[in-house]
Amino acid sequence: MREALTAAASRRVTRPAPLRQAVYDALTELIVSGSLKPGQHLVEAELAEHLGVSRQPVREALQRLQTAGWVDLRPAQGAFVHSPTEEEAAQLLGVRSVLETYSAQLAARNAKPEDVEQLCELQNEGVNALAAGDVERLVAANAALHAYVTSVAANDVLAEMLAQVGQKVRWYYTPIAKPRGKEAWNEHTQLIKAIARGDADRAGEIMRKHTERTAEFYRKQIAAGVSQD
């Protein structure tokens, strides 16, 4: 009987988890996409109505979002979307540069002709999105291309580490996707050529410069106080 009750209690505890996770994921995506902007006041009731849920899972999600660095909870003021500092961006994008450089090197060593073909297709999608001025599509294409390079690298530990920083990289990239776009996608072209040749050193160097330029572009944006609209 005790074992049966223990199992039942466990089910009661875990049953609400999918809703809590869904709310957390939805709010995270709203922040990453720029629908909820840095510094914006987050009102529980409004978020709950928007998501079609009660306020409780929203409140829990905001607590988790604070822990993860997406939200600031201020006493007597409420919740606000976090505004990344220059130092935070430098740290995250610096780590990303090291990981992506290694990813590009491994991809160049492992890539098969069909992998290069897929990279070219992803490149074309990005170029088309840039031409259309579609920021959401452009950011998605950029993330997909970098993710595919990581998949070709075939290193599970590396993939896990890049996944941990991936959402915030996408968050930082969204406001600069268009102004950085032409240069960035030209750099992608050079990267794909190096991967196709199997030139690991060249691919790593191109990726290192590519990610460092993105980080510098973002740093200048923060320093200039440019809006993330």
C-alpha positions as a LaTeX table, in Angstrom:
\begin{tabular}{lrrr}
\hline
Residue & $x$ (\AA) & $y$ (\AA) & $z$ (\AA) \\
\hline
Met1 & 0.00 & 0.00 & 0.00 \\
Arg2 & 2.76 & 2.45 & 0.94 \\
Glu3 & 4.52 & 1.80 & $-2.35$ \\
Ala4 & 1.29 & 2.37 & $-4.26$ \\
Leu5 & 0.65 & 5.66 & $-2.45$ \\
Thr6 & 4.21 & 6.78 & $-3.08$ \\
Ala7 & 3.81 & 6.12 & $-6.79$ \\
Ala8 & 0.47 & 7.97 & $-6.86$ \\
Ala9 & 1.94 & 10.96 & $-5.04$ \\
Ser10 & 4.78 & 11.05 & $-7.54$ \\
Arg11 & 2.29 & 11.20 & $-10.41$ \\
Arg12 & 0.42 & 14.06 & $-8.74$ \\
Val13 & 3.63 & 16.04 & $-8.31$ \\
Thr14 & 4.87 & 15.58 & $-11.86$ \\
Arg15 & 1.56 & 15.93 & $-13.72$ \\
Pro16 & 1.58 & 19.79 & $-13.87$ \\
Ala17 & 5.20 & 19.88 & $-15.11$ \\
Pro18 & 4.39 & 19.94 & $-18.84$ \\
Leu19 & 2.21 & 23.06 & $-18.43$ \\
Arg20 & 4.85 & 24.83 & $-16.35$ \\
Gln21 & 7.48 & 23.95 & $-18.92$ \\
Ala22 & 5.27 & 25.04 & $-21.81$ \\
Val23 & 4.69 & 28.44 & $-20.19$ \\
Tyr24 & 8.40 & 28.83 & $-19.47$ \\
Asp25 & 9.31 & 27.90 & $-23.06$ \\
Ala26 & 6.67 & 30.24 & $-24.50$ \\
Leu27 & 7.86 & 33.21 & $-22.46$ \\
Thr28 & 11.48 & 32.47 & $-23.31$ \\
Glu29 & 10.64 & 32.42 & $-27.02$ \\
Leu30 & 8.75 & 35.72 & $-26.73$ \\
Ile31 & 11.88 & 37.26 & $-25.22$ \\
Val32 & 14.30 & 35.69 & $-27.70$ \\
Ser33 & 12.20 & 36.76 & $-30.67$ \\
Gly34 & 11.96 & 40.33 & $-29.41$ \\
Ser35 & 8.19 & 40.24 & $-28.91$ \\
Leu36 & 8.98 & 41.04 & $-25.28$ \\
Lys37 & 11.75 & 43.62 & $-25.35$ \\
Pro38 & 14.62 & 44.29 & $-22.92$ \\
Gly39 & 13.41 & 46.46 & $-20.07$ \\
Gln40 & 9.73 & 45.74 & $-20.76$ \\
His41 & 7.49 & 45.39 & $-17.70$ \\
Leu42 & 5.93 & 41.92 & $-17.51$ \\
Val43 & 2.45 & 41.84 & $-16.01$ \\
Glu44 & 1.38 & 38.39 & $-14.80$ \\
Ala45 & $-2.29$ & 38.85 & $-15.62$ \\
Glu46 & $-1.57$ & 40.04 & $-19.16$ \\
Leu47 & 0.86 & 37.20 & $-19.83$ \\
Ala48 & $-1.59$ & 34.65 & $-18.43$ \\
Glu49 & $-4.36$ & 35.96 & $-20.66$ \\
His50 & $-2.06$ & 35.96 & $-23.69$ \\
Leu51 & $-1.00$ & 32.37 & $-23.08$ \\
Gly52 & $-4.45$ & 31.14 & $-22.03$ \\
Val53 & $-3.36$ & 29.91 & $-18.61$ \\
Ser54 & $-3.80$ & 30.90 & $-14.97$ \\
Arg55 & $-1.39$ & 33.27 & $-13.25$ \\
Gln56 & 0.25 & 30.55 & $-11.16$ \\
Pro57 & 2.31 & 28.89 & $-13.94$ \\
Val58 & 3.25 & 32.36 & $-15.21$ \\
Arg59 & 4.47 & 33.34 & $-11.74$ \\
Glu60 & 6.51 & 30.13 & $-11.51$ \\
Ala61 & 7.92 & 30.68 & $-14.99$ \\
Leu62 & 9.02 & 34.22 & $-14.12$ \\
Gln63 & 10.92 & 32.88 & $-11.12$ \\
Arg64 & 12.71 & 30.38 & $-13.37$ \\
Leu65 & 13.34 & 33.04 & $-16.00$ \\
Gln66 & 15.03 & 35.18 & $-13.38$ \\
Thr67 & 17.30 & 32.31 & $-12.42$ \\
Ala68 & 18.17 & 31.75 & $-16.08$ \\
Gly69 & 18.96 & 35.43 & $-16.64$ \\
Trp70 & 16.03 & 36.29 & $-18.90$ \\
Val71 & 14.03 & 38.34 & $-16.39$ \\
Asp72 & 14.73 & 40.73 & $-13.49$ \\
Leu73 & 12.37 & 40.58 & $-10.51$ \\
Arg74 & 12.46 & 43.90 & $-8.67$ \\
Pro75 & 10.95 & 44.29 & $-5.18$ \\
Ala76 & 7.77 & 46.37 & $-5.18$ \\
Gln77 & 8.08 & 46.89 & $-8.95$ \\
Gly78 & 7.53 & 43.51 & $-10.56$ \\
Ala79 & 9.14 & 41.60 & $-13.39$ \\
Phe80 & 11.05 & 43.10 & $-16.30$ \\
Val81 & 12.77 & 41.59 & $-19.31$ \\
His82 & 16.49 & 41.59 & $-18.60$ \\
Ser83 & 18.65 & 44.05 & $-20.54$ \\
Pro84 & 21.98 & 42.35 & $-21.34$ \\
Thr85 & 25.08 & 44.27 & $-20.30$ \\
Glu86 & 28.15 & 44.63 & $-22.48$ \\
Glu87 & 30.08 & 42.34 & $-20.12$ \\
Glu88 & 27.41 & 39.62 & $-20.25$ \\
Ala89 & 27.42 & 39.72 & $-24.03$ \\
Ala90 & 31.21 & 39.63 & $-24.19$ \\
Gln91 & 31.38 & 36.57 & $-21.94$ \\
Leu92 & 28.69 & 34.59 & $-23.74$ \\
Leu93 & 29.78 & 35.47 & $-27.27$ \\
Gly94 & 33.42 & 34.85 & $-26.36$ \\
Val95 & 32.61 & 31.30 & $-25.26$ \\
Arg96 & 30.46 & 30.84 & $-28.33$ \\
Ser97 & 33.39 & 31.87 & $-30.55$ \\
Val98 & 35.67 & 29.22 & $-29.06$ \\
Leu99 & 33.04 & 26.49 & $-29.39$ \\
Glu100 & 31.98 & 27.44 & $-32.91$ \\
Thr101 & 35.60 & 27.60 & $-34.09$ \\
Tyr102 & 36.20 & 24.04 & $-32.96$ \\
Ser103 & 32.87 & 23.02 & $-34.47$ \\
Ala104 & 33.92 & 24.40 & $-37.87$ \\
Gln105 & 37.26 & 22.58 & $-37.70$ \\
Leu106 & 35.59 & 19.26 & $-36.97$ \\
Ala107 & 32.95 & 19.85 & $-39.65$ \\
Ala108 & 35.66 & 20.39 & $-42.27$ \\
Arg109 & 37.24 & 17.06 & $-41.31$ \\
Asn110 & 33.94 & 15.17 & $-41.34$ \\
Ala111 & 31.83 & 16.75 & $-44.08$ \\
Lys112 & 30.51 & 14.57 & $-46.89$ \\
Pro113 & 29.32 & 15.97 & $-50.24$ \\
Glu114 & 25.70 & 15.77 & $-49.12$ \\
Asp115 & 26.57 & 17.81 & $-46.01$ \\
Val116 & 28.09 & 20.55 & $-48.15$ \\
Glu117 & 24.99 & 20.48 & $-50.34$ \\
Gln118 & 22.77 & 20.95 & $-47.29$ \\
Leu119 & 24.93 & 23.83 & $-46.07$ \\
Cys120 & 24.56 & 25.49 & $-49.46$ \\
Glu121 & 20.78 & 25.14 & $-49.25$ \\
Leu122 & 20.77 & 26.70 & $-45.78$ \\
Gln123 & 23.00 & 29.48 & $-47.10$ \\
Asn124 & 20.56 & 30.18 & $-49.93$ \\
Glu125 & 17.69 & 30.37 & $-47.44$ \\
Gly126 & 19.59 & 32.97 & $-45.44$ \\
Val127 & 20.46 & 35.05 & $-48.48$ \\
Asn128 & 16.83 & 34.97 & $-49.63$ \\
Ala129 & 15.63 & 35.97 & $-46.16$ \\
Leu130 & 18.09 & 38.86 & $-46.14$ \\
Ala131 & 16.87 & 40.02 & $-49.54$ \\
Ala132 & 13.28 & 39.88 & $-48.28$ \\
Gly133 & 14.16 & 41.82 & $-45.12$ \\
Asp134 & 12.52 & 39.11 & $-43.01$ \\
Val135 & 14.27 & 39.26 & $-39.63$ \\
Glu136 & 12.54 & 36.24 & $-38.09$ \\
Arg137 & 13.35 & 34.09 & $-41.09$ \\
Leu138 & 16.90 & 35.46 & $-41.20$ \\
Val139 & 17.59 & 34.64 & $-37.56$ \\
Ala140 & 16.13 & 31.15 & $-38.02$ \\
Ala141 & 18.30 & 30.56 & $-41.10$ \\
Asn142 & 21.42 & 31.71 & $-39.27$ \\
Ala143 & 20.68 & 29.40 & $-36.34$ \\
Ala144 & 19.95 & 26.49 & $-38.70$ \\
Leu145 & 23.22 & 26.90 & $-40.59$ \\
His146 & 25.32 & 27.07 & $-37.44$ \\
Ala147 & 23.42 & 24.12 & $-35.97$ \\
Tyr148 & 24.07 & 22.06 & $-39.08$ \\
Val149 & 27.79 & 22.80 & $-38.90$ \\
Thr150 & 27.66 & 21.52 & $-35.32$ \\
Ser151 & 25.81 & 18.37 & $-36.38$ \\
Val152 & 28.45 & 17.65 & $-39.04$ \\
Ala153 & 31.13 & 18.14 & $-36.39$ \\
Ala154 & 29.64 & 15.05 & $-34.71$ \\
Asn155 & 30.80 & 15.80 & $-31.18$ \\
Asp156 & 28.02 & 15.28 & $-28.64$ \\
Val157 & 29.71 & 17.23 & $-25.84$ \\
Leu158 & 30.34 & 20.17 & $-28.14$ \\
Ala159 & 26.75 & 20.07 & $-29.38$ \\
Glu160 & 25.42 & 20.09 & $-25.81$ \\
Met161 & 27.57 & 23.07 & $-24.86$ \\
Leu162 & 26.54 & 25.03 & $-27.94$ \\
Ala163 & 22.90 & 24.25 & $-27.24$ \\
Gln164 & 23.28 & 25.81 & $-23.78$ \\
Val165 & 24.34 & 29.15 & $-25.24$ \\
Gly166 & 22.25 & 28.92 & $-28.41$ \\
Gln167 & 19.10 & 30.70 & $-27.22$ \\
Lys168 & 20.93 & 33.71 & $-25.85$ \\
Val169 & 23.08 & 33.91 & $-28.96$ \\
Arg170 & 19.85 & 34.05 & $-30.99$ \\
Trp171 & 18.53 & 36.74 & $-28.61$ \\
Tyr172 & 21.62 & 38.87 & $-29.10$ \\
Tyr173 & 21.66 & 38.28 & $-32.84$ \\
Thr174 & 18.04 & 39.25 & $-33.57$ \\
Pro175 & 18.48 & 43.05 & $-33.38$ \\
Ile176 & 21.61 & 42.98 & $-35.57$ \\
Ala177 & 20.51 & 40.33 & $-38.06$ \\
Lys178 & 19.71 & 42.85 & $-40.80$ \\
Pro179 & 22.54 & 45.38 & $-40.40$ \\
Arg180 & 25.12 & 42.62 & $-39.95$ \\
Gly181 & 23.43 & 40.40 & $-42.55$ \\
Lys182 & 25.28 & 41.01 & $-45.82$ \\
Glu183 & 28.72 & 40.70 & $-44.29$ \\
Ala184 & 27.72 & 37.70 & $-42.15$ \\
Trp185 & 26.29 & 35.71 & $-45.04$ \\
Asn186 & 29.33 & 36.46 & $-47.19$ \\
Glu187 & 31.41 & 35.00 & $-44.37$ \\
His188 & 29.16 & 31.93 & $-44.35$ \\
Thr189 & 29.95 & 31.45 & $-48.05$ \\
Gln190 & 33.67 & 31.43 & $-47.32$ \\
Leu191 & 33.12 & 29.03 & $-44.42$ \\
Ile192 & 31.21 & 26.56 & $-46.58$ \\
Lys193 & 33.95 & 26.65 & $-49.21$ \\
Ala194 & 36.58 & 25.81 & $-46.58$ \\
Ile195 & 34.45 & 22.97 & $-45.21$ \\
Ala196 & 33.92 & 21.64 & $-48.74$ \\
Arg197 & 37.70 & 21.58 & $-49.27$ \\
Gly198 & 38.22 & 19.80 & $-45.97$ \\
Asp199 & 40.47 & 22.64 & $-44.80$ \\
Ala200 & 40.00 & 22.50 & $-41.05$ \\
Asp201 & 42.45 & 25.28 & $-40.22$ \\
Arg202 & 40.88 & 27.67 & $-42.71$ \\
Ala203 & 37.33 & 26.79 & $-41.63$ \\
Gly204 & 38.24 & 27.39 & $-37.99$ \\
Glu205 & 39.86 & 30.72 & $-38.78$ \\
Ile206 & 36.88 & 31.91 & $-40.81$ \\
Met207 & 34.48 & 30.90 & $-38.06$ \\
Arg208 & 36.60 & 32.55 & $-35.38$ \\
Lys209 & 36.64 & 35.86 & $-37.25$ \\
His210 & 32.95 & 35.50 & $-38.12$ \\
Thr211 & 31.84 & 35.05 & $-34.51$ \\
Glu212 & 34.21 & 37.73 & $-33.24$ \\
Arg213 & 32.84 & 40.23 & $-35.75$ \\
Thr214 & 29.31 & 39.44 & $-34.64$ \\
Ala215 & 30.33 & 39.96 & $-31.02$ \\
Glu216 & 32.00 & 43.28 & $-31.86$ \\
Phe217 & 28.98 & 44.43 & $-33.85$ \\
Tyr218 & 26.75 & 43.67 & $-30.88$ \\
Arg219 & 29.14 & 45.38 & $-28.46$ \\
Lys220 & 29.05 & 48.56 & $-30.52$ \\
Gln221 & 25.27 & 48.41 & $-30.57$ \\
Ile222 & 25.10 & 48.22 & $-26.77$ \\
Ala223 & 27.66 & 51.02 & $-26.42$ \\
Ala224 & 25.61 & 53.20 & $-28.74$ \\
Gly225 & 22.42 & 52.41 & $-26.84$ \\
Val226 & 20.69 & 51.21 & $-29.99$ \\
Ser227 & 17.11 & 50.01 & $-29.46$ \\
Gln228 & 16.42 & 46.32 & $-29.91$ \\
Asp229 & 13.13 & 47.02 & $-31.70$ \\
\hline
\end{tabular}
